């Protein structure tokens, strides 16, 4: 399983773009990169997933460089409701297991 | 995205009793489900992998006789905490993998267990 490393916390203000970078140096060829968001007392919510280059959906963008050893989740124009813990994960392509790290606690201030 | 439900959302029980938590995939069939536990201000910890029609596989340090997992159908997995003790109080979360979208896991809303 690829281990991931991301900042423990980040602060931002409403309306700003937030970029959270995650490193996954030992990612395997078939592995995807997945990001989840978790609010207190709720299960994680899927945000975005990618394999290479750039993926965009209605919520976020995910940038993955050619070597795939890192990825950056980009949240455009955050609001107070984006305050949450964000997890970068690389599921095992064989077992599907997810091993959660500490995640990044994003605090959005008014 | 796919929907996963859990029941109950919260439960309080007395020490020594057993508690069953259900995890259902509502709009897809899941051959594989996962159970996690999360203590306050900590990350999710994978407890076990639930496989439909076969025995669950447990992570190191998780007692299989204490946390009984049954995955009897393609849409239902249950976790039974047997002889619960106060230290078992936690937030239990399940997830399911859509076989048509194997790279993505969808999580349930979680079950808050309080053992008195």
Short mmCIF file of C-alpha atoms in Angstrom, two decimals, chain B residues 25 29 80:
data_model
loop_
_atom_site.label_atom_id
_atom_site.label_comp_id
_atom_site.label_asym_id
_atom_site.label_seq_id
_atom_site.Cartn_x
_atom_site.Cartn_y
_atom_site.Cartn_z
CA UNK B 25 -25.26 -0.60 -0.27
CA UNK B 29 -24.13 -4.74 -5.19
CA UNK B 80 -21.47 -7.31 15.82
#
